[in-house]
Amino acid sequence: MRVLRSLLEVAVALILALAGLRWALGLFSRKTTLYRPTITQQISLLAWPVLAIAAGLAAAGPNLLGGSATERWLAWGLLGAVVALAAPALLLHLRYYTRNAATELLFVPTQGQLQVALHGTLAYDAGRQGWPGPGPVEWHRCRWPGVFWRRYEYLRLPLPQGDLILTSLMLPNMRPLVNYLREFGVRVDEKNRAWAWV
């Protein structure tokens, strides 16, 4: 139990240190236009699911194996409820990370730049290749975003060489990119799904 508490304290201290470092670096840097999955973004996306599991383990931990039969059932029930709430977000995060771990997005709407690189190689440049086609861009969103603590959504860009998927790990808010595409006449179909699985 002490190990779990110390891990939780280390996690909170790490989150606070990274938030302070990000704030301090933000004072001296300019706004970024290159988006990629970063470690601070991963920690912020996973903060609530991991804290929920840690709190559930801390509350249910002492009674999982000891105590009376009623206490064990209540502890296992509490742990099951916490895992049921946190598991969907953890699964979606893992899936999104595997899809976009090696993806970089350069998006500067004021200069008309939209480029996507996969594994360091330019895969899509709107300035040279034109707008996505032949079908419409699909914007998949979770119907109940509150279940996952964060917004999990993705864009499917149909390209001649195959579909390109940009998840919310790349760009936390997809609305500016969607508005940018719509401004240039690209049809964007919005699809609300209970589970925005790629």
Tab-separated table of N, CA and C in Angstrom, residues 3 8 14 26 29 38 59 61-62 67 69 89-91 104-105 122-123 135 142 155 161 165-166 169 195-196:
chain	number	residue	atom	x	y	z
A	3	VAL	N	3.770	1.500	-1.317
A	3	VAL	CA	4.352	1.638	-2.656
A	3	VAL	C	3.383	2.371	-3.571
A	8	LEU	N	1.842	7.317	-6.451
A	8	LEU	CA	0.883	8.393	-6.697
A	8	LEU	C	1.513	9.751	-6.390
A	14	LEU	N	5.592	14.779	-10.575
A	14	LEU	CA	6.052	14.838	-11.965
A	14	LEU	C	5.132	15.710	-12.814
A	26	GLY	N	7.099	28.363	-21.917
A	26	GLY	CA	6.111	29.086	-22.709
A	26	GLY	C	6.310	30.585	-22.683
A	29	SER	N	9.057	31.150	-25.555
A	29	SER	CA	8.941	30.527	-26.876
A	29	SER	C	7.781	31.138	-27.648
A	38	THR	N	3.663	14.511	-27.841
A	38	THR	CA	4.766	14.765	-26.914
A	38	THR	C	4.486	14.101	-25.576
A	59	ALA	N	-8.220	2.928	-2.443
A	59	ALA	CA	-9.414	2.754	-1.613
A	59	ALA	C	-9.770	1.286	-1.430
A	61	GLY	N	-7.665	-1.392	-2.165
A	61	GLY	CA	-6.501	-2.252	-1.950
A	61	GLY	C	-6.453	-3.026	-0.659
A	62	PRO	N	-6.644	-2.376	0.505
A	62	PRO	CA	-6.521	-3.119	1.763
A	62	PRO	C	-7.545	-4.237	1.920
A	67	GLY	N	-10.027	-9.061	5.264
A	67	GLY	CA	-11.317	-8.607	5.758
A	67	GLY	C	-12.393	-9.653	5.561
A	69	ALA	N	-16.005	-11.298	3.996
A	69	ALA	CA	-16.443	-11.567	2.617
A	69	ALA	C	-17.163	-10.357	2.029
A	89	ALA	N	-10.874	4.967	-21.788
A	89	ALA	CA	-9.951	6.061	-22.111
A	89	ALA	C	-8.541	5.533	-22.332
A	90	LEU	N	-8.121	4.570	-21.523
A	90	LEU	CA	-6.781	4.006	-21.699
A	90	LEU	C	-6.664	3.271	-23.033
A	91	LEU	N	-7.700	2.515	-23.408
A	91	LEU	CA	-7.679	1.798	-24.688
A	91	LEU	C	-7.672	2.759	-25.882
A	104	GLU	N	3.831	13.797	-37.844
A	104	GLU	CA	4.028	15.215	-37.540
A	104	GLU	C	3.098	16.023	-38.428
A	105	LEU	N	2.470	17.027	-37.842
A	105	LEU	CA	1.528	17.877	-38.555
A	105	LEU	C	2.013	19.316	-38.487
A	122	LEU	N	7.576	13.421	-45.929
A	122	LEU	CA	6.381	14.195	-46.228
A	122	LEU	C	5.352	13.309	-46.928
A	123	ALA	N	4.190	13.143	-46.296
A	123	ALA	CA	3.143	12.291	-46.859
A	123	ALA	C	2.060	13.101	-47.552
A	135	GLY	N	-13.098	11.422	-51.903
A	135	GLY	CA	-14.268	11.490	-51.025
A	135	GLY	C	-14.166	12.631	-50.033
A	142	CYS	N	-16.609	11.445	-30.480
A	142	CYS	CA	-17.326	10.651	-29.481
A	142	CYS	C	-18.656	11.320	-29.171
A	155	LEU	N	-9.677	12.753	-37.640
A	155	LEU	CA	-10.019	13.106	-39.019
A	155	LEU	C	-9.466	12.042	-39.948
A	161	GLN	N	-3.100	8.028	-52.322
A	161	GLN	CA	-2.216	6.939	-51.883
A	161	GLN	C	-2.761	6.195	-50.665
A	165	ILE	N	-4.933	9.366	-41.256
A	165	ILE	CA	-5.734	9.588	-40.058
A	165	ILE	C	-4.964	10.480	-39.095
A	166	LEU	N	-5.603	11.569	-38.687
A	166	LEU	CA	-5.046	12.484	-37.691
A	166	LEU	C	-5.921	12.410	-36.450
A	169	LEU	N	-4.496	13.254	-30.517
A	169	LEU	CA	-3.169	13.319	-29.908
A	169	LEU	C	-2.280	14.280	-30.683
A	195	TRP	N	-18.196	5.332	-29.694
A	195	TRP	CA	-16.828	4.894	-29.433
A	195	TRP	C	-16.016	5.295	-30.646
A	196	ALA	N	-15.214	6.356	-30.550
A	196	ALA	CA	-14.461	6.869	-31.703
A	196	ALA	C	-13.197	6.046	-31.920
